[in-house]
């Protein structure tokens, strides 16, 4: 089983600040996904990145896939309380197996 | 509305009492799977199904059974639950295995005493 490590495990910031969450592995992934999970709900897909070096932007969220396709980052600009949640990265290996990181709990204080 | 539903949402049971958690999707997806989520361990796949009557083990299948008699339903069966199966369980579906758009159910919190 491929191991995806997320850092930090917990992150608490003030509204308006920026934050970055990292997802690292020693293995190569064919694609990588980011999910957000809110209490009492299942994970919801935010983005899928496929190409090494790819950068995708969704409003205030920027996702980057590493050149070697072993790591990824999620950057949130001017965080809002609505960004609070558990952020999960997940990577697809070439045999279509999806492995998840343990998650980063983000708290944005008003 | 496209969705994955699970029942029950919360369940407290005792060791050894058989239980079933149901999962249903209304998107005509071929691929369905079950995960458990534990603190610090993330989501780990229990079983998956690529189509009707086709199921296979995931990373942590011990103590669980599944069946896929209909495309829309994928129940998870614990024939003799034990306390180490206390966890948060999620059902998920997508058009095919490896399909980028994977939809998760709302989760079932199971406590085995």
PDB file of N, CA and C in Angstrom, chain B residues 30-107:
ATOM      1  N   UNK B  30     -21.093   1.804 -11.915  1.00  0.00           N
ATOM      2  CA  UNK B  30     -20.676   0.409 -11.883  1.00  0.00           C
ATOM      3  C   UNK B  30     -19.826   0.101 -10.663  1.00  0.00           C
ATOM      4  N   UNK B  31     -18.995   1.050 -10.253  1.00  0.00           N
ATOM      5  CA  UNK B  31     -18.021   0.819  -9.204  1.00  0.00           C
ATOM      6  C   UNK B  31     -18.530   1.342  -7.869  1.00  0.00           C
ATOM      7  N   UNK B  32     -18.470   0.475  -6.854  1.00  0.00           N
ATOM      8  CA  UNK B  32     -18.834   0.866  -5.501  1.00  0.00           C
ATOM      9  C   UNK B  32     -17.809   0.320  -4.523  1.00  0.00           C
ATOM     10  N   UNK B  33     -17.625   1.005  -3.415  1.00  0.00           N
ATOM     11  CA  UNK B  33     -16.640   0.545  -2.450  1.00  0.00           C
ATOM     12  C   UNK B  33     -17.025   0.972  -1.045  1.00  0.00           C
ATOM     13  N   UNK B  34     -16.422   0.319  -0.067  1.00  0.00           N
ATOM     14  CA  UNK B  34     -16.588   0.643   1.339  1.00  0.00           C
ATOM     15  C   UNK B  34     -15.235   1.013   1.933  1.00  0.00           C
ATOM     16  N   UNK B  35     -15.255   2.072   2.751  1.00  0.00           N
ATOM     17  CA  UNK B  35     -14.064   2.527   3.459  1.00  0.00           C
ATOM     18  C   UNK B  35     -14.386   2.624   4.941  1.00  0.00           C
ATOM     19  N   UNK B  36     -13.348   2.513   5.739  1.00  0.00           N
ATOM     20  CA  UNK B  36     -13.468   2.894   7.141  1.00  0.00           C
ATOM     21  C   UNK B  36     -12.472   4.018   7.410  1.00  0.00           C
ATOM     22  N   UNK B  37     -12.890   4.930   8.287  1.00  0.00           N
ATOM     23  CA  UNK B  37     -12.053   6.087   8.597  1.00  0.00           C
ATOM     24  C   UNK B  37     -11.765   6.096  10.085  1.00  0.00           C
ATOM     25  N   UNK B  38     -10.491   6.057  10.431  1.00  0.00           N
ATOM     26  CA  UNK B  38     -10.051   6.070  11.824  1.00  0.00           C
ATOM     27  C   UNK B  38      -9.056   7.200  12.023  1.00  0.00           C
ATOM     28  N   UNK B  39      -9.069   7.837  13.190  1.00  0.00           N
ATOM     29  CA  UNK B  39      -8.164   8.975  13.441  1.00  0.00           C
ATOM     30  C   UNK B  39      -6.715   8.617  13.181  1.00  0.00           C
ATOM     31  N   UNK B  40      -6.047   9.474  12.419  1.00  0.00           N
ATOM     32  CA  UNK B  40      -4.636   9.264  12.141  1.00  0.00           C
ATOM     33  C   UNK B  40      -4.344   8.243  11.057  1.00  0.00           C
ATOM     34  N   UNK B  41      -5.371   7.547  10.588  1.00  0.00           N
ATOM     35  CA  UNK B  41      -5.152   6.495   9.576  1.00  0.00           C
ATOM     36  C   UNK B  41      -5.793   6.816   8.242  1.00  0.00           C
ATOM     37  N   UNK B  42      -6.614   7.832   8.208  1.00  0.00           N
ATOM     38  CA  UNK B  42      -7.259   8.184   6.951  1.00  0.00           C
ATOM     39  C   UNK B  42      -8.323   7.180   6.557  1.00  0.00           C
ATOM     40  N   UNK B  43      -8.662   7.175   5.301  1.00  0.00           N
ATOM     41  CA  UNK B  43      -9.661   6.258   4.766  1.00  0.00           C
ATOM     42  C   UNK B  43      -8.972   5.007   4.231  1.00  0.00           C
ATOM     43  N   UNK B  44      -9.430   3.860   4.672  1.00  0.00           N
ATOM     44  CA  UNK B  44      -8.871   2.592   4.192  1.00  0.00           C
ATOM     45  C   UNK B  44      -9.987   1.774   3.555  1.00  0.00           C
ATOM     46  N   UNK B  45      -9.691   1.224   2.404  1.00  0.00           N
ATOM     47  CA  UNK B  45     -10.723   0.510   1.661  1.00  0.00           C
ATOM     48  C   UNK B  45     -10.929  -0.894   2.233  1.00  0.00           C
ATOM     49  N   UNK B  46     -12.193  -1.259   2.405  1.00  0.00           N
ATOM     50  CA  UNK B  46     -12.532  -2.567   2.960  1.00  0.00           C
ATOM     51  C   UNK B  46     -12.793  -3.574   1.829  1.00  0.00           C
ATOM     52  N   UNK B  47     -13.746  -3.257   0.992  1.00  0.00           N
ATOM     53  CA  UNK B  47     -14.113  -4.076  -0.157  1.00  0.00           C
ATOM     54  C   UNK B  47     -14.521  -3.143  -1.284  1.00  0.00           C
ATOM     55  N   UNK B  48     -14.449  -3.663  -2.503  1.00  0.00           N
ATOM     56  CA  UNK B  48     -14.973  -2.920  -3.637  1.00  0.00           C
ATOM     57  C   UNK B  48     -15.670  -3.862  -4.597  1.00  0.00           C
ATOM     58  N   UNK B  49     -16.454  -3.251  -5.486  1.00  0.00           N
ATOM     59  CA  UNK B  49     -17.199  -4.035  -6.478  1.00  0.00           C
ATOM     60  C   UNK B  49     -17.154  -3.304  -7.806  1.00  0.00           C
ATOM     61  N   UNK B  50     -16.724  -3.990  -8.840  1.00  0.00           N
ATOM     62  CA  UNK B  50     -16.633  -3.357 -10.158  1.00  0.00           C
ATOM     63  C   UNK B  50     -17.926  -3.497 -10.957  1.00  0.00           C
ATOM     64  N   UNK B  51     -18.801  -4.395 -10.531  1.00  0.00           N
ATOM     65  CA  UNK B  51     -20.109  -4.511 -11.166  1.00  0.00           C
ATOM     66  C   UNK B  51     -20.924  -5.547 -10.403  1.00  0.00           C
ATOM     67  N   UNK B  52     -22.115  -5.803 -10.859  1.00  0.00           N
ATOM     68  CA  UNK B  52     -22.992  -6.777 -10.201  1.00  0.00           C
ATOM     69  C   UNK B  52     -22.297  -8.133 -10.136  1.00  0.00           C
ATOM     70  N   UNK B  53     -22.331  -8.728  -8.945  1.00  0.00           N
ATOM     71  CA  UNK B  53     -21.751 -10.048  -8.672  1.00  0.00           C
ATOM     72  C   UNK B  53     -20.225 -10.076  -8.784  1.00  0.00           C
ATOM     73  N   UNK B  54     -19.573  -8.917  -8.854  1.00  0.00           N
ATOM     74  CA  UNK B  54     -18.105  -8.853  -8.907  1.00  0.00           C
ATOM     75  C   UNK B  54     -17.610  -8.039  -7.718  1.00  0.00           C
ATOM     76  N   UNK B  55     -17.027  -8.727  -6.729  1.00  0.00           N
ATOM     77  CA  UNK B  55     -16.513  -8.035  -5.561  1.00  0.00           C
ATOM     78  C   UNK B  55     -15.081  -8.484  -5.289  1.00  0.00           C
ATOM     79  N   UNK B  56     -14.321  -7.641  -4.589  1.00  0.00           N
ATOM     80  CA  UNK B  56     -12.947  -7.999  -4.273  1.00  0.00           C
ATOM     81  C   UNK B  56     -12.519  -7.295  -3.001  1.00  0.00           C
ATOM     82  N   UNK B  57     -11.491  -7.859  -2.364  1.00  0.00           N
ATOM     83  CA  UNK B  57     -11.007  -7.331  -1.097  1.00  0.00           C
ATOM     84  C   UNK B  57     -10.204  -6.057  -1.317  1.00  0.00           C
ATOM     85  N   UNK B  58     -10.352  -5.150  -0.362  1.00  0.00           N
ATOM     86  CA  UNK B  58      -9.521  -3.971  -0.331  1.00  0.00           C
ATOM     87  C   UNK B  58      -8.350  -4.183   0.610  1.00  0.00           C
ATOM     88  N   UNK B  59      -7.986  -3.154   1.347  1.00  0.00           N
ATOM     89  CA  UNK B  59      -6.816  -3.225   2.224  1.00  0.00           C
ATOM     90  C   UNK B  59      -7.101  -3.855   3.579  1.00  0.00           C
ATOM     91  N   UNK B  60      -8.352  -3.726   4.064  1.00  0.00           N
ATOM     92  CA  UNK B  60      -8.679  -4.208   5.409  1.00  0.00           C
ATOM     93  C   UNK B  60      -9.985  -4.997   5.402  1.00  0.00           C
ATOM     94  N   UNK B  61     -10.038  -6.149   4.717  1.00  0.00           N
ATOM     95  CA  UNK B  61     -11.299  -6.876   4.567  1.00  0.00           C
ATOM     96  C   UNK B  61     -11.678  -7.801   5.724  1.00  0.00           C
ATOM     97  N   UNK B  62     -10.738  -8.058   6.646  1.00  0.00           N
ATOM     98  CA  UNK B  62     -10.996  -9.059   7.682  1.00  0.00           C
ATOM     99  C   UNK B  62     -12.171  -8.658   8.566  1.00  0.00           C
ATOM    100  N   UNK B  63     -13.119  -9.581   8.726  1.00  0.00           N
ATOM    101  CA  UNK B  63     -14.270  -9.348   9.586  1.00  0.00           C
ATOM    102  C   UNK B  63     -15.465  -8.744   8.869  1.00  0.00           C
ATOM    103  N   UNK B  64     -15.348  -8.543   7.570  1.00  0.00           N
ATOM    104  CA  UNK B  64     -16.414  -7.926   6.783  1.00  0.00           C
ATOM    105  C   UNK B  64     -16.812  -8.811   5.612  1.00  0.00           C
ATOM    106  N   UNK B  65     -18.055  -8.675   5.179  1.00  0.00           N
ATOM    107  CA  UNK B  65     -18.541  -9.296   3.954  1.00  0.00           C
ATOM    108  C   UNK B  65     -19.338  -8.273   3.178  1.00  0.00           C
ATOM    109  N   UNK B  66     -19.426  -8.479   1.871  1.00  0.00           N
ATOM    110  CA  UNK B  66     -20.243  -7.610   1.029  1.00  0.00           C
ATOM    111  C   UNK B  66     -20.976  -8.472   0.011  1.00  0.00           C
ATOM    112  N   UNK B  67     -21.962  -7.866  -0.624  1.00  0.00           N
ATOM    113  CA  UNK B  67     -22.631  -8.519  -1.745  1.00  0.00           C
ATOM    114  C   UNK B  67     -23.056  -7.450  -2.736  1.00  0.00           C
ATOM    115  N   UNK B  68     -23.192  -7.823  -3.991  1.00  0.00           N
ATOM    116  CA  UNK B  68     -23.638  -6.873  -5.016  1.00  0.00           C
ATOM    117  C   UNK B  68     -24.597  -7.617  -5.944  1.00  0.00           C
ATOM    118  N   UNK B  69     -25.826  -7.699  -5.499  1.00  0.00           N
ATOM    119  CA  UNK B  69     -26.860  -8.394  -6.280  1.00  0.00           C
ATOM    120  C   UNK B  69     -27.563  -7.462  -7.244  1.00  0.00           C
ATOM    121  N   UNK B  70     -27.550  -6.188  -6.925  1.00  0.00           N
ATOM    122  CA  UNK B  70     -28.139  -5.184  -7.799  1.00  0.00           C
ATOM    123  C   UNK B  70     -27.101  -4.087  -8.001  1.00  0.00           C
ATOM    124  N   UNK B  71     -27.196  -3.390  -9.125  1.00  0.00           N
ATOM    125  CA  UNK B  71     -26.199  -2.371  -9.430  1.00  0.00           C
ATOM    126  C   UNK B  71     -26.220  -1.244  -8.402  1.00  0.00           C
ATOM    127  N   UNK B  72     -27.393  -0.873  -7.916  1.00  0.00           N
ATOM    128  CA  UNK B  72     -27.496   0.286  -7.063  1.00  0.00           C
ATOM    129  C   UNK B  72     -27.151   0.021  -5.597  1.00  0.00           C
ATOM    130  N   UNK B  73     -27.150  -1.231  -5.158  1.00  0.00           N
ATOM    131  CA  UNK B  73     -26.977  -1.523  -3.734  1.00  0.00           C
ATOM    132  C   UNK B  73     -25.694  -2.297  -3.439  1.00  0.00           C
ATOM    133  N   UNK B  74     -25.067  -1.948  -2.321  1.00  0.00           N
ATOM    134  CA  UNK B  74     -23.812  -2.597  -1.952  1.00  0.00           C
ATOM    135  C   UNK B  74     -23.736  -2.652  -0.421  1.00  0.00           C
ATOM    136  N   UNK B  75     -24.429  -3.590   0.197  1.00  0.00           N
ATOM    137  CA  UNK B  75     -24.446  -3.650   1.664  1.00  0.00           C
ATOM    138  C   UNK B  75     -23.143  -4.190   2.258  1.00  0.00           C
ATOM    139  N   UNK B  76     -22.822  -3.687   3.424  1.00  0.00           N
ATOM    140  CA  UNK B  76     -21.658  -4.141   4.191  1.00  0.00           C
ATOM    141  C   UNK B  76     -22.162  -4.954   5.374  1.00  0.00           C
ATOM    142  N   UNK B  77     -21.644  -6.153   5.524  1.00  0.00           N
ATOM    143  CA  UNK B  77     -22.114  -7.077   6.556  1.00  0.00           C
ATOM    144  C   UNK B  77     -21.002  -7.364   7.547  1.00  0.00           C
ATOM    145  N   UNK B  78     -21.323  -7.208   8.832  1.00  0.00           N
ATOM    146  CA  UNK B  78     -20.412  -7.606   9.895  1.00  0.00           C
ATOM    147  C   UNK B  78     -21.084  -8.767  10.614  1.00  0.00           C
ATOM    148  N   UNK B  79     -20.620  -9.975  10.377  1.00  0.00           N
ATOM    149  CA  UNK B  79     -21.296 -11.160  10.905  1.00  0.00           C
ATOM    150  C   UNK B  79     -21.068 -11.332  12.404  1.00  0.00           C
ATOM    151  N   UNK B  80     -19.920 -10.940  12.891  1.00  0.00           N
ATOM    152  CA  UNK B  80     -19.630 -11.025  14.324  1.00  0.00           C
ATOM    153  C   UNK B  80     -18.775  -9.828  14.719  1.00  0.00           C
ATOM    154  N   UNK B  81     -19.428  -8.665  14.876  1.00  0.00           N
ATOM    155  CA  UNK B  81     -18.660  -7.437  15.131  1.00  0.00           C
ATOM    156  C   UNK B  81     -17.810  -7.525  16.400  1.00  0.00           C
ATOM    157  N   UNK B  82     -16.670  -6.867  16.352  1.00  0.00           N
ATOM    158  CA  UNK B  82     -15.790  -6.783  17.516  1.00  0.00           C
ATOM    159  C   UNK B  82     -15.463  -5.321  17.768  1.00  0.00           C
ATOM    160  N   UNK B  83     -15.017  -4.987  18.990  1.00  0.00           N
ATOM    161  CA  UNK B  83     -14.739  -3.584  19.323  1.00  0.00           C
ATOM    162  C   UNK B  83     -13.757  -2.906  18.368  1.00  0.00           C
ATOM    163  N   UNK B  84     -12.828  -3.661  17.771  1.00  0.00           N
ATOM    164  CA  UNK B  84     -11.870  -3.020  16.855  1.00  0.00           C
ATOM    165  C   UNK B  84     -12.503  -2.641  15.512  1.00  0.00           C
ATOM    166  N   UNK B  85     -13.775  -2.942  15.351  1.00  0.00           N
ATOM    167  CA  UNK B  85     -14.498  -2.494  14.166  1.00  0.00           C
ATOM    168  C   UNK B  85     -15.296  -1.218  14.443  1.00  0.00           C
ATOM    169  N   UNK B  86     -15.151  -0.679  15.637  1.00  0.00           N
ATOM    170  CA  UNK B  86     -15.713   0.642  15.932  1.00  0.00           C
ATOM    171  C   UNK B  86     -15.006   1.651  15.044  1.00  0.00           C
ATOM    172  N   UNK B  87     -15.793   2.352  14.238  1.00  0.00           N
ATOM    173  CA  UNK B  87     -15.196   3.236  13.243  1.00  0.00           C
ATOM    174  C   UNK B  87     -16.291   4.039  12.544  1.00  0.00           C
ATOM    175  N   UNK B  88     -15.857   4.914  11.648  1.00  0.00           N
ATOM    176  CA  UNK B  88     -16.750   5.663  10.769  1.00  0.00           C
ATOM    177  C   UNK B  88     -16.634   5.036   9.380  1.00  0.00           C
ATOM    178  N   UNK B  89     -17.765   4.592   8.846  1.00  0.00           N
ATOM    179  CA  UNK B  89     -17.772   3.863   7.583  1.00  0.00           C
ATOM    180  C   UNK B  89     -18.391   4.702   6.471  1.00  0.00           C
ATOM    181  N   UNK B  90     -17.751   4.653   5.309  1.00  0.00           N
ATOM    182  CA  UNK B  90     -18.250   5.378   4.142  1.00  0.00           C
ATOM    183  C   UNK B  90     -18.398   4.435   2.955  1.00  0.00           C
ATOM    184  N   UNK B  91     -19.506   4.597   2.269  1.00  0.00           N
ATOM    185  CA  UNK B  91     -19.722   3.942   0.987  1.00  0.00           C
ATOM    186  C   UNK B  91     -19.426   4.973  -0.104  1.00  0.00           C
ATOM    187  N   UNK B  92     -18.873   4.527  -1.222  1.00  0.00           N
ATOM    188  CA  UNK B  92     -18.562   5.448  -2.310  1.00  0.00           C
ATOM    189  C   UNK B  92     -18.876   4.787  -3.643  1.00  0.00           C
ATOM    190  N   UNK B  93     -19.126   5.604  -4.656  1.00  0.00           N
ATOM    191  CA  UNK B  93     -19.384   5.043  -5.983  1.00  0.00           C
ATOM    192  C   UNK B  93     -18.816   5.956  -7.062  1.00  0.00           C
ATOM    193  N   UNK B  94     -18.515   5.345  -8.213  1.00  0.00           N
ATOM    194  CA  UNK B  94     -18.074   6.088  -9.386  1.00  0.00           C
ATOM    195  C   UNK B  94     -18.447   5.277 -10.620  1.00  0.00           C
ATOM    196  N   UNK B  95     -18.380   5.894 -11.786  1.00  0.00           N
ATOM    197  CA  UNK B  95     -18.787   5.191 -12.997  1.00  0.00           C
ATOM    198  C   UNK B  95     -17.982   3.917 -13.201  1.00  0.00           C
ATOM    199  N   UNK B  96     -16.669   4.041 -13.046  1.00  0.00           N
ATOM    200  CA  UNK B  96     -15.796   2.879 -13.187  1.00  0.00           C
ATOM    201  C   UNK B  96     -14.700   2.979 -12.134  1.00  0.00           C
ATOM    202  N   UNK B  97     -13.973   1.894 -11.911  1.00  0.00           N
ATOM    203  CA  UNK B  97     -12.832   1.933 -11.008  1.00  0.00           C
ATOM    204  C   UNK B  97     -11.788   2.867 -11.595  1.00  0.00           C
ATOM    205  N   UNK B  98     -11.314   3.792 -10.762  1.00  0.00           N
ATOM    206  CA  UNK B  98     -10.365   4.771 -11.263  1.00  0.00           C
ATOM    207  C   UNK B  98     -11.046   5.988 -11.848  1.00  0.00           C
ATOM    208  N   UNK B  99     -12.390   5.969 -11.825  1.00  0.00           N
ATOM    209  CA  UNK B  99     -13.129   7.127 -12.302  1.00  0.00           C
ATOM    210  C   UNK B  99     -12.888   8.317 -11.405  1.00  0.00           C
ATOM    211  N   UNK B 100     -12.594   9.451 -11.992  1.00  0.00           N
ATOM    212  CA  UNK B 100     -12.186  10.593 -11.191  1.00  0.00           C
ATOM    213  C   UNK B 100     -13.288  11.102 -10.277  1.00  0.00           C
ATOM    214  N   UNK B 101     -14.528  11.040 -10.720  1.00  0.00           N
ATOM    215  CA  UNK B 101     -15.624  11.576  -9.935  1.00  0.00           C
ATOM    216  C   UNK B 101     -16.137  10.491  -9.003  1.00  0.00           C
ATOM    217  N   UNK B 102     -15.636  10.464  -7.776  1.00  0.00           N
ATOM    218  CA  UNK B 102     -16.091   9.484  -6.792  1.00  0.00           C
ATOM    219  C   UNK B 102     -16.997  10.194  -5.788  1.00  0.00           C
ATOM    220  N   UNK B 103     -18.168   9.628  -5.558  1.00  0.00           N
ATOM    221  CA  UNK B 103     -19.142  10.202  -4.651  1.00  0.00           C
ATOM    222  C   UNK B 103     -19.200   9.366  -3.376  1.00  0.00           C
ATOM    223  N   UNK B 104     -19.185  10.071  -2.250  1.00  0.00           N
ATOM    224  CA  UNK B 104     -19.234   9.396  -0.960  1.00  0.00           C
ATOM    225  C   UNK B 104     -20.600   9.578  -0.307  1.00  0.00           C
ATOM    226  N   UNK B 105     -21.001   8.563   0.437  1.00  0.00           N
ATOM    227  CA  UNK B 105     -22.184   8.675   1.270  1.00  0.00           C
ATOM    228  C   UNK B 105     -21.883   9.513   2.503  1.00  0.00           C
ATOM    229  N   UNK B 106     -22.897   9.748   3.352  1.00  0.00           N
ATOM    230  CA  UNK B 106     -22.734  10.616   4.523  1.00  0.00           C
ATOM    231  C   UNK B 106     -22.037   9.948   5.704  1.00  0.00           C
ATOM    232  N   UNK B 107     -21.850   8.638   5.624  1.00  0.00           N
ATOM    233  CA  UNK B 107     -21.133   7.953   6.699  1.00  0.00           C
ATOM    234  C   UNK B 107     -22.040   7.267   7.695  1.00  0.00           C
TER     235      UNK B 107
END
